[in-house]
Amino acid sequence: MPTVPHISSEPSPPTTTLGYALFATRWLQAPLYFGLVAAQGVYVYKFFNELWTLVLRCVTGQATETYVMLAVLKLVDVVMIANLLIMVIVGGYETFVSRIGLQGHRDQPEWLSHVNSNVLKVKLATAIVGISSVHLLQMFVDVHHTSRHSLLWGTVIHMAFIASAAILAYMSGPMAAQAERASQHAHREHTPEHTPEHTPEQAREQVFVPAQGVARDDEPSTEQRLRAARFPARKLLEDFDAGHPRSFDQEAVARLGKLDFVAARRNVVFVGPPGTGKTHLAVGLGVRACQAGHSVLFATAAEWAARLAGARDAGRLAEELDALDAHPLLIVDEVGYTPFEPDAAALFFQLVAHRYERASLLVTSDRPLGRWDEIFGGPSALAMVDRLAHHAEVVRIDGDSYRMRRTSAAWAE
């Protein structure tokens, strides 16, 4: 009988303990960011104080055109410095102290999803250039009260800021590329040997996103969530051809891209003819949900029917529905392409009813909800639509088939 080797838990070396202790000292910076919050309050007071003075002088007729221009530039300067403080507070705390859980939040800044020290430096440098531009403009507007010495050095300092920002931007490119190569090399080293090689088309579809936080060892990675979702292909919302459909609500799709509907346990229904991009948008939202840390499952309506029927035949339908609760988002594709028997319709009703106000469903269909009685016969169709549409965003997509358009174009050529 093979013996199990004894694994001794040796104490960590002093260097490791010292490293953890030094790394924990980053929390000493936390009061500094709270101090910057207080400084931002000072700039809010300064803004309204300057605004009140400007309004009083305009009302009393004491404000000249030059004074108004300088006062407005001063207000702009205050706002830009306040924006710089926000970038330092949020970006610096996110990068150097502790991760802020803003993934999927509607107010999350676009740059925060891929923030790092290089991005933060470039953002701060460009913000400083903008503030310096406002200061230099103030000097030239009030040129009669500004000495040549001040104008000269103001211009020199401004050009120095521009040069430093350009250098930082130029250096951030190679540094980011080197970091990406290192991460891909580490990914290849941790990939099992039996993993099949990807074709060039599949390699382009692979989605590699920066880590959204410090993941624990027991949490799946983004790539693991993407694989477990079983998407038919990796498609991104950014790659959707918005010019192909004759009409669709782009603002609604952009709003859905923030993933608020997942946190709110709401549903999404894409309705439109075949080939208009419903599956692309569904997969794009699913990929973005995986990147944000959500577990997603994708399957066609026929595949969901077969899965639920198998669980019912095995006498574990209730357990299967409870197990699906671990996935905040389920995607049901191609509803309506084939009609369902009454038994399958009853299973779909149980799926929709079970997830009602509990978790999100994303459905694509070629027919509006009012015609789902043509797909799901029996009395369950109306009750299913009622529960699905109660907390749902319905996006209608009109247009011709994208696949047929490409086929026709190739034939014409």
Short mmCIF file of C-alpha atoms in Angstrom, two decimals:
data_model
loop_
_atom_site.label_atom_id
_atom_site.label_comp_id
_atom_site.label_asym_id
_atom_site.label_seq_id
_atom_site.Cartn_x
_atom_site.Cartn_y
_atom_site.Cartn_z
CA MET A 1 0.00 0.00 0.00
CA PRO A 2 1.54 3.30 -1.00
CA THR A 3 2.35 5.59 1.83
CA VAL A 4 1.51 9.26 1.87
CA PRO A 5 4.61 11.39 2.40
CA HIS A 6 4.60 13.49 5.50
CA ILE A 7 4.29 17.19 4.81
CA SER A 8 5.88 19.30 7.48
CA SER A 9 4.69 22.84 8.01
CA GLU A 10 7.96 24.68 8.41
CA PRO A 11 7.82 28.20 9.73
CA SER A 12 8.20 30.90 7.15
CA PRO A 13 11.70 32.34 6.87
CA PRO A 14 12.34 35.72 8.46
CA THR A 15 12.74 37.34 5.06
CA THR A 16 9.18 36.33 4.11
CA THR A 17 7.80 37.65 7.40
CA LEU A 18 9.74 40.88 6.92
CA GLY A 19 8.38 41.19 3.39
CA TYR A 20 4.80 40.79 4.56
CA ALA A 21 5.40 43.33 7.33
CA LEU A 22 6.88 45.84 4.90
CA PHE A 23 4.02 45.28 2.48
CA ALA A 24 1.49 45.85 5.27
CA THR A 25 2.98 49.30 5.87
CA ARG A 26 1.14 50.48 2.75
CA TRP A 27 -1.83 51.05 5.05
CA LEU A 28 0.11 53.94 6.58
CA GLN A 29 -0.77 55.82 3.38
CA ALA A 30 -4.50 55.55 4.05
CA PRO A 31 -4.61 58.67 6.31
CA LEU A 32 -2.82 60.59 3.56
CA TYR A 33 -5.70 59.95 1.17
CA PHE A 34 -8.20 61.04 3.81
CA GLY A 35 -6.14 64.22 4.10
CA LEU A 36 -6.51 64.72 0.36
CA VAL A 37 -10.27 64.34 0.79
CA ALA A 38 -10.14 67.20 3.31
CA ALA A 39 -8.06 69.22 0.83
CA GLN A 40 -10.74 68.63 -1.77
CA GLY A 41 -13.26 70.14 0.65
CA VAL A 42 -11.04 73.21 0.89
CA TYR A 43 -11.11 73.57 -2.89
CA VAL A 44 -14.91 73.26 -2.87
CA TYR A 45 -15.05 76.17 -0.41
CA LYS A 46 -12.57 78.14 -2.54
CA PHE A 47 -14.67 77.51 -5.68
CA PHE A 48 -17.90 78.83 -4.20
CA ASN A 49 -16.10 81.74 -2.55
CA GLU A 50 -14.67 82.81 -5.93
CA LEU A 51 -18.03 82.24 -7.62
CA TRP A 52 -19.84 84.37 -5.05
CA THR A 53 -17.31 87.19 -5.49
CA LEU A 54 -17.73 87.03 -9.28
CA VAL A 55 -21.52 87.15 -9.05
CA LEU A 56 -21.45 90.12 -6.66
CA ARG A 57 -19.09 92.13 -8.88
CA CYS A 58 -21.17 91.35 -11.96
CA VAL A 59 -24.40 92.39 -10.25
CA THR A 60 -22.89 95.64 -8.96
CA GLY A 61 -21.32 96.43 -12.35
CA GLN A 62 -17.74 96.33 -11.06
CA ALA A 63 -16.63 93.40 -13.24
CA THR A 64 -14.75 94.13 -16.44
CA GLU A 65 -14.49 91.66 -19.30
CA THR A 66 -10.91 90.84 -18.38
CA TYR A 67 -11.85 90.27 -14.76
CA VAL A 68 -14.70 87.93 -15.72
CA MET A 69 -12.41 85.92 -18.00
CA LEU A 70 -9.74 85.64 -15.30
CA ALA A 71 -12.31 84.70 -12.66
CA VAL A 72 -13.78 81.98 -14.89
CA LEU A 73 -10.31 80.63 -15.62
CA LYS A 74 -9.64 80.59 -11.89
CA LEU A 75 -12.83 78.55 -11.36
CA VAL A 76 -11.76 76.15 -14.11
CA ASP A 77 -8.36 75.89 -12.45
CA VAL A 78 -9.96 74.97 -9.13
CA VAL A 79 -12.14 72.31 -10.78
CA MET A 80 -9.16 70.78 -12.62
CA ILE A 81 -7.14 70.60 -9.43
CA ALA A 82 -10.12 68.97 -7.70
CA ASN A 83 -10.24 66.43 -10.56
CA LEU A 84 -6.54 65.80 -10.08
CA LEU A 85 -7.18 65.14 -6.39
CA ILE A 86 -9.90 62.63 -7.29
CA MET A 87 -7.51 60.79 -9.60
CA VAL A 88 -4.82 60.67 -6.92
CA ILE A 89 -7.26 59.62 -4.19
CA VAL A 90 -9.12 56.90 -6.10
CA GLY A 91 -6.34 55.74 -8.41
CA GLY A 92 -3.59 55.89 -5.79
CA TYR A 93 -5.62 54.11 -3.13
CA GLU A 94 -6.71 51.49 -5.68
CA THR A 95 -3.17 50.87 -6.91
CA PHE A 96 -0.93 51.29 -3.89
CA VAL A 97 -3.03 50.63 -0.79
CA SER A 98 -6.06 48.39 -1.20
CA ARG A 99 -8.42 47.39 -3.98
CA ILE A 100 -11.75 49.22 -4.11
CA GLY A 101 -14.66 46.95 -5.04
CA LEU A 102 -16.16 49.07 -7.82
CA GLN A 103 -16.36 46.40 -10.53
CA GLY A 104 -19.66 46.75 -12.36
CA HIS A 105 -20.62 49.94 -10.52
CA ARG A 106 -22.41 52.47 -12.69
CA ASP A 107 -20.07 55.28 -11.58
CA GLN A 108 -16.82 53.36 -12.06
CA PRO A 109 -14.38 55.47 -14.13
CA GLU A 110 -13.37 53.88 -17.43
CA TRP A 111 -9.65 54.09 -16.62
CA LEU A 112 -10.06 52.46 -13.18
CA SER A 113 -10.75 49.02 -14.71
CA HIS A 114 -7.15 48.83 -15.99
CA VAL A 115 -5.39 51.15 -13.57
CA ASN A 116 -1.77 50.55 -12.65
CA SER A 117 1.15 52.71 -11.68
CA ASN A 118 2.02 53.54 -15.31
CA VAL A 119 -1.55 54.50 -16.21
CA LEU A 120 -1.84 56.58 -13.06
CA LYS A 121 1.39 58.43 -13.79
CA VAL A 122 0.32 59.28 -17.33
CA LYS A 123 -3.12 60.41 -16.15
CA LEU A 124 -1.59 62.66 -13.50
CA ALA A 125 0.96 64.07 -15.96
CA THR A 126 -1.74 64.99 -18.48
CA ALA A 127 -3.86 66.53 -15.72
CA ILE A 128 -0.90 68.64 -14.59
CA VAL A 129 -0.35 69.78 -18.18
CA GLY A 130 -4.00 70.88 -18.33
CA ILE A 131 -3.69 72.83 -15.09
CA SER A 132 -0.46 74.43 -16.29
CA SER A 133 -2.21 75.42 -19.53
CA VAL A 134 -4.93 77.23 -17.59
CA HIS A 135 -2.31 79.04 -15.49
CA LEU A 136 -0.39 80.09 -18.59
CA LEU A 137 -3.60 81.29 -20.26
CA GLN A 138 -4.36 83.41 -17.20
CA MET A 139 -0.95 85.03 -17.48
CA PHE A 140 -1.43 85.85 -21.18
CA VAL A 141 -4.96 87.20 -20.63
CA ASP A 142 -3.61 89.52 -17.92
CA VAL A 143 -0.46 90.22 -19.91
CA HIS A 144 -0.44 93.93 -19.03
CA HIS A 145 0.01 93.07 -15.34
CA THR A 146 2.45 90.20 -15.90
CA SER A 147 6.17 90.72 -16.21
CA ARG A 148 8.17 89.29 -19.10
CA HIS A 149 10.18 87.28 -16.60
CA SER A 150 7.02 85.55 -15.34
CA LEU A 151 5.79 84.90 -18.89
CA LEU A 152 9.13 83.43 -19.90
CA TRP A 153 9.43 81.07 -16.97
CA GLY A 154 5.74 80.19 -17.11
CA THR A 155 6.19 79.10 -20.73
CA VAL A 156 9.38 77.18 -19.94
CA ILE A 157 7.75 75.34 -17.03
CA HIS A 158 4.70 74.53 -19.14
CA MET A 159 6.87 73.08 -21.92
CA ALA A 160 8.73 71.04 -19.31
CA PHE A 161 5.41 69.59 -18.12
CA ILE A 162 4.48 68.74 -21.72
CA ALA A 163 7.84 67.06 -22.33
CA SER A 164 7.62 65.01 -19.12
CA ALA A 165 4.08 63.88 -19.97
CA ALA A 166 5.19 62.85 -23.47
CA ILE A 167 8.14 60.91 -22.06
CA LEU A 168 5.92 59.12 -19.52
CA ALA A 169 3.42 58.24 -22.22
CA TYR A 170 6.19 56.93 -24.47
CA MET A 171 7.72 54.85 -21.67
CA SER A 172 4.39 53.40 -20.50
CA GLY A 173 3.90 51.61 -23.84
CA PRO A 174 7.01 49.37 -23.69
CA MET A 175 6.51 48.81 -19.96
CA ALA A 176 2.92 47.71 -20.46
CA ALA A 177 3.94 45.44 -23.34
CA GLN A 178 6.66 43.88 -21.20
CA ALA A 179 4.16 43.27 -18.38
CA GLU A 180 1.72 41.67 -20.82
CA ARG A 181 4.44 39.39 -22.22
CA ALA A 182 5.39 38.36 -18.70
CA SER A 183 1.76 37.58 -17.80
CA GLN A 184 1.29 35.56 -20.99
CA HIS A 185 4.53 33.68 -20.33
CA ALA A 186 3.34 32.88 -16.81
CA HIS A 187 -0.01 31.78 -18.22
CA ARG A 188 1.70 29.39 -20.67
CA GLU A 189 3.83 27.94 -17.87
CA HIS A 190 0.75 27.16 -15.80
CA THR A 191 -1.20 25.70 -18.72
CA PRO A 192 -1.40 21.85 -18.62
CA GLU A 193 0.49 20.01 -21.32
CA HIS A 194 -2.66 18.33 -22.64
CA THR A 195 -4.32 21.64 -23.42
CA PRO A 196 -4.94 21.74 -27.20
CA GLU A 197 -3.26 24.38 -29.29
CA HIS A 198 -5.49 27.21 -30.49
CA THR A 199 -5.85 28.13 -34.12
CA PRO A 200 -5.04 31.75 -35.09
CA GLU A 201 -8.79 32.49 -35.24
CA GLN A 202 -9.31 31.08 -31.74
CA ALA A 203 -6.26 32.92 -30.43
CA ARG A 204 -7.71 36.23 -31.56
CA GLU A 205 -10.90 35.39 -29.67
CA GLN A 206 -9.10 34.71 -26.39
CA VAL A 207 -9.93 37.36 -23.81
CA PHE A 208 -7.15 38.35 -21.42
CA VAL A 209 -8.10 41.07 -18.96
CA PRO A 210 -6.12 42.55 -16.08
CA ALA A 211 -6.95 41.30 -12.63
CA GLN A 212 -9.78 43.22 -11.03
CA GLY A 213 -8.59 42.56 -7.53
CA VAL A 214 -6.43 40.36 -5.33
CA ALA A 215 -8.04 36.96 -5.89
CA ARG A 216 -7.92 34.26 -3.26
CA ASP A 217 -6.53 30.84 -4.09
CA ASP A 218 -10.00 29.26 -3.92
CA GLU A 219 -11.55 31.77 -6.35
CA PRO A 220 -11.62 30.96 -10.08
CA SER A 221 -9.72 33.24 -12.38
CA THR A 222 -11.28 35.23 -15.20
CA GLU A 223 -10.08 32.69 -17.76
CA GLN A 224 -11.58 29.84 -15.72
CA ARG A 225 -14.92 31.64 -15.54
CA LEU A 226 -14.84 32.25 -19.30
CA ARG A 227 -14.19 28.58 -19.99
CA ALA A 228 -16.84 27.41 -17.52
CA ALA A 229 -19.43 29.67 -19.16
CA ARG A 230 -19.20 27.59 -22.38
CA PHE A 231 -19.57 30.48 -24.78
CA PRO A 232 -19.72 29.39 -28.43
CA ALA A 233 -17.03 32.02 -29.15
CA ARG A 234 -15.34 34.89 -27.34
CA LYS A 235 -17.09 38.06 -28.49
CA LEU A 236 -16.77 41.52 -26.96
CA LEU A 237 -19.30 44.34 -26.82
CA GLU A 238 -16.66 46.66 -28.28
CA ASP A 239 -16.46 44.50 -31.42
CA PHE A 240 -20.18 44.68 -32.18
CA ASP A 241 -20.92 46.31 -35.55
CA ALA A 242 -23.33 49.00 -34.37
CA GLY A 243 -23.75 50.25 -37.92
CA HIS A 244 -25.28 47.04 -39.25
CA PRO A 245 -28.74 46.98 -37.55
CA ARG A 246 -31.23 49.45 -38.96
CA SER A 247 -32.24 50.37 -35.44
CA PHE A 248 -31.43 49.34 -31.88
CA ASP A 249 -31.07 51.14 -28.56
CA GLN A 250 -27.32 51.75 -28.24
CA GLU A 251 -27.79 53.62 -24.96
CA ALA A 252 -29.58 50.62 -23.47
CA VAL A 253 -26.75 48.30 -24.51
CA ALA A 254 -24.17 50.69 -23.05
CA ARG A 255 -26.18 50.85 -19.84
CA LEU A 256 -26.37 47.06 -19.70
CA GLY A 257 -22.61 46.93 -20.18
CA LYS A 258 -22.22 48.38 -16.68
CA LEU A 259 -23.76 45.11 -15.36
CA ASP A 260 -26.11 46.85 -12.94
CA PHE A 261 -28.82 44.41 -14.00
CA VAL A 262 -26.79 41.48 -12.61
CA ALA A 263 -26.46 43.09 -9.19
CA ALA A 264 -30.15 44.06 -9.24
CA ARG A 265 -31.19 40.52 -10.33
CA ARG A 266 -32.95 41.89 -13.39
CA ASN A 267 -33.42 40.18 -16.75
CA VAL A 268 -32.44 41.15 -20.31
CA VAL A 269 -34.25 40.15 -23.51
CA PHE A 270 -32.79 40.75 -26.97
CA VAL A 271 -35.47 40.47 -29.68
CA GLY A 272 -34.83 40.59 -33.41
CA PRO A 273 -34.59 38.64 -36.65
CA PRO A 274 -31.83 36.06 -37.13
CA GLY A 275 -28.38 37.42 -37.90
CA THR A 276 -28.84 40.84 -36.30
CA GLY A 277 -26.28 40.33 -33.52
CA LYS A 278 -28.39 39.14 -30.58
CA THR A 279 -26.02 36.32 -29.70
CA HIS A 280 -22.99 38.63 -30.10
CA LEU A 281 -24.46 41.08 -27.59
CA ALA A 282 -25.45 38.29 -25.20
CA VAL A 283 -21.98 36.76 -25.29
CA GLY A 284 -20.39 40.21 -24.95
CA LEU A 285 -22.38 40.90 -21.79
CA GLY A 286 -21.54 37.43 -20.50
CA VAL A 287 -17.82 37.94 -21.11
CA ARG A 288 -17.93 41.29 -19.34
CA ALA A 289 -19.77 39.69 -16.40
CA CYS A 290 -17.03 37.04 -16.17
CA GLN A 291 -14.40 39.77 -16.19
CA ALA A 292 -16.25 41.48 -13.34
CA GLY A 293 -16.14 38.31 -11.22
CA HIS A 294 -19.58 36.82 -11.93
CA SER A 295 -20.19 33.20 -12.78
CA VAL A 296 -22.07 32.78 -16.08
CA LEU A 297 -23.59 29.83 -17.97
CA PHE A 298 -24.44 29.97 -21.68
CA ALA A 299 -26.58 27.50 -23.64
CA THR A 300 -29.20 27.50 -26.36
CA ALA A 301 -32.84 27.05 -25.48
CA ALA A 302 -32.76 23.47 -26.80
CA GLU A 303 -29.70 22.68 -24.66
CA TRP A 304 -31.34 24.16 -21.56
CA ALA A 305 -34.45 22.06 -22.25
CA ALA A 306 -32.37 18.90 -22.54
CA ARG A 307 -30.44 19.73 -19.35
CA LEU A 308 -33.59 20.35 -17.33
CA ALA A 309 -35.30 17.27 -18.77
CA GLY A 310 -32.32 15.13 -17.78
CA ALA A 311 -32.42 16.49 -14.23
CA ARG A 312 -36.17 15.85 -14.05
CA ASP A 313 -35.82 12.28 -15.30
CA ALA A 314 -33.11 11.69 -12.70
CA GLY A 315 -35.40 13.03 -9.97
CA ARG A 316 -33.15 15.98 -9.11
CA LEU A 317 -34.81 18.92 -10.85
CA ALA A 318 -35.11 20.90 -7.62
CA GLU A 319 -31.43 20.29 -6.84
CA GLU A 320 -30.46 21.37 -10.36
CA LEU A 321 -32.40 24.64 -10.07
CA ASP A 322 -30.80 25.32 -6.69
CA ALA A 323 -27.36 24.60 -8.13
CA LEU A 324 -27.97 27.14 -10.91
CA ASP A 325 -28.41 29.81 -8.24
CA ALA A 326 -24.61 29.80 -7.91
CA HIS A 327 -24.51 31.53 -11.32
CA PRO A 328 -25.73 35.14 -11.12
CA LEU A 329 -26.30 35.16 -14.90
CA LEU A 330 -27.77 32.47 -17.15
CA ILE A 331 -27.91 33.07 -20.91
CA VAL A 332 -30.65 31.34 -22.94
CA ASP A 333 -29.97 31.72 -26.65
CA GLU A 334 -32.22 31.12 -29.69
CA VAL A 335 -35.62 31.01 -28.00
CA GLY A 336 -38.28 30.58 -30.69
CA TYR A 337 -36.29 28.88 -33.42
CA THR A 338 -38.06 25.58 -32.64
CA PRO A 339 -41.35 25.10 -30.77
CA PHE A 340 -41.34 23.23 -27.48
CA GLU A 341 -43.49 20.39 -26.26
CA PRO A 342 -45.70 21.08 -23.23
CA ASP A 343 -43.27 19.20 -20.94
CA ALA A 344 -40.33 21.35 -22.07
CA ALA A 345 -42.44 24.49 -21.73
CA ALA A 346 -43.27 23.50 -18.16
CA LEU A 347 -39.54 23.06 -17.42
CA PHE A 348 -38.76 26.52 -18.80
CA PHE A 349 -41.51 27.97 -16.66
CA GLN A 350 -39.95 26.38 -13.58
CA LEU A 351 -36.54 27.85 -14.52
CA VAL A 352 -37.94 31.36 -14.99
CA ALA A 353 -40.11 31.13 -11.88
CA HIS A 354 -37.24 29.82 -9.77
CA ARG A 355 -34.91 32.66 -10.78
CA TYR A 356 -37.61 35.35 -10.51
CA GLU A 357 -36.16 38.18 -8.34
CA ARG A 358 -33.37 35.77 -7.34
CA ALA A 359 -30.89 35.91 -10.22
CA SER A 360 -30.63 37.21 -13.78
CA LEU A 361 -31.65 35.65 -17.07
CA LEU A 362 -30.45 36.91 -20.46
CA VAL A 363 -32.63 35.65 -23.31
CA THR A 364 -32.33 36.09 -27.08
CA SER A 365 -35.38 35.44 -29.27
CA ASP A 366 -36.60 36.08 -32.79
CA ARG A 367 -40.10 36.87 -31.54
CA PRO A 368 -41.44 39.49 -29.14
CA LEU A 369 -42.67 38.35 -25.76
CA GLY A 370 -46.27 38.81 -26.83
CA ARG A 371 -45.86 35.94 -29.31
CA TRP A 372 -44.21 33.46 -27.00
CA ASP A 373 -47.42 31.46 -26.88
CA GLU A 374 -46.36 30.29 -30.37
CA ILE A 375 -43.21 28.82 -28.84
CA PHE A 376 -44.39 27.55 -25.48
CA GLY A 377 -47.83 26.07 -25.83
CA GLY A 378 -50.12 25.75 -22.87
CA PRO A 379 -51.08 28.03 -19.99
CA SER A 380 -47.49 28.38 -18.70
CA ALA A 381 -46.44 30.73 -21.53
CA LEU A 382 -48.32 33.77 -20.21
CA ALA A 383 -47.13 33.21 -16.63
CA MET A 384 -43.55 32.73 -17.86
CA VAL A 385 -43.57 35.96 -19.86
CA ASP A 386 -45.13 37.83 -16.93
CA ARG A 387 -42.30 36.83 -14.58
CA LEU A 388 -39.55 37.28 -17.17
CA ALA A 389 -40.66 40.75 -18.27
CA HIS A 390 -41.52 42.14 -14.82
CA HIS A 391 -37.91 43.15 -14.09
CA ALA A 392 -36.45 43.11 -17.59
CA GLU A 393 -34.75 45.36 -20.11
CA VAL A 394 -36.15 44.47 -23.55
CA VAL A 395 -33.93 45.58 -26.45
CA ARG A 396 -35.38 45.37 -29.96
CA ILE A 397 -32.92 44.94 -32.86
CA ASP A 398 -34.18 45.47 -36.41
CA GLY A 399 -32.22 44.75 -39.55
CA ASP A 400 -31.15 42.20 -42.12
CA SER A 401 -29.02 39.18 -41.42
CA TYR A 402 -25.36 40.07 -41.07
CA ARG A 403 -24.37 36.60 -42.27
CA MET A 404 -26.55 36.86 -45.38
CA ARG A 405 -25.12 40.30 -46.13
CA ARG A 406 -21.57 38.95 -46.05
CA THR A 407 -22.59 35.94 -48.15
CA SER A 408 -24.26 38.19 -50.72
CA ALA A 409 -21.24 40.48 -50.85
CA ALA A 410 -18.90 37.55 -51.39
CA TRP A 411 -21.15 36.17 -54.15
CA ALA A 412 -21.27 39.57 -55.86
CA GLU A 413 -17.50 39.82 -55.80
#
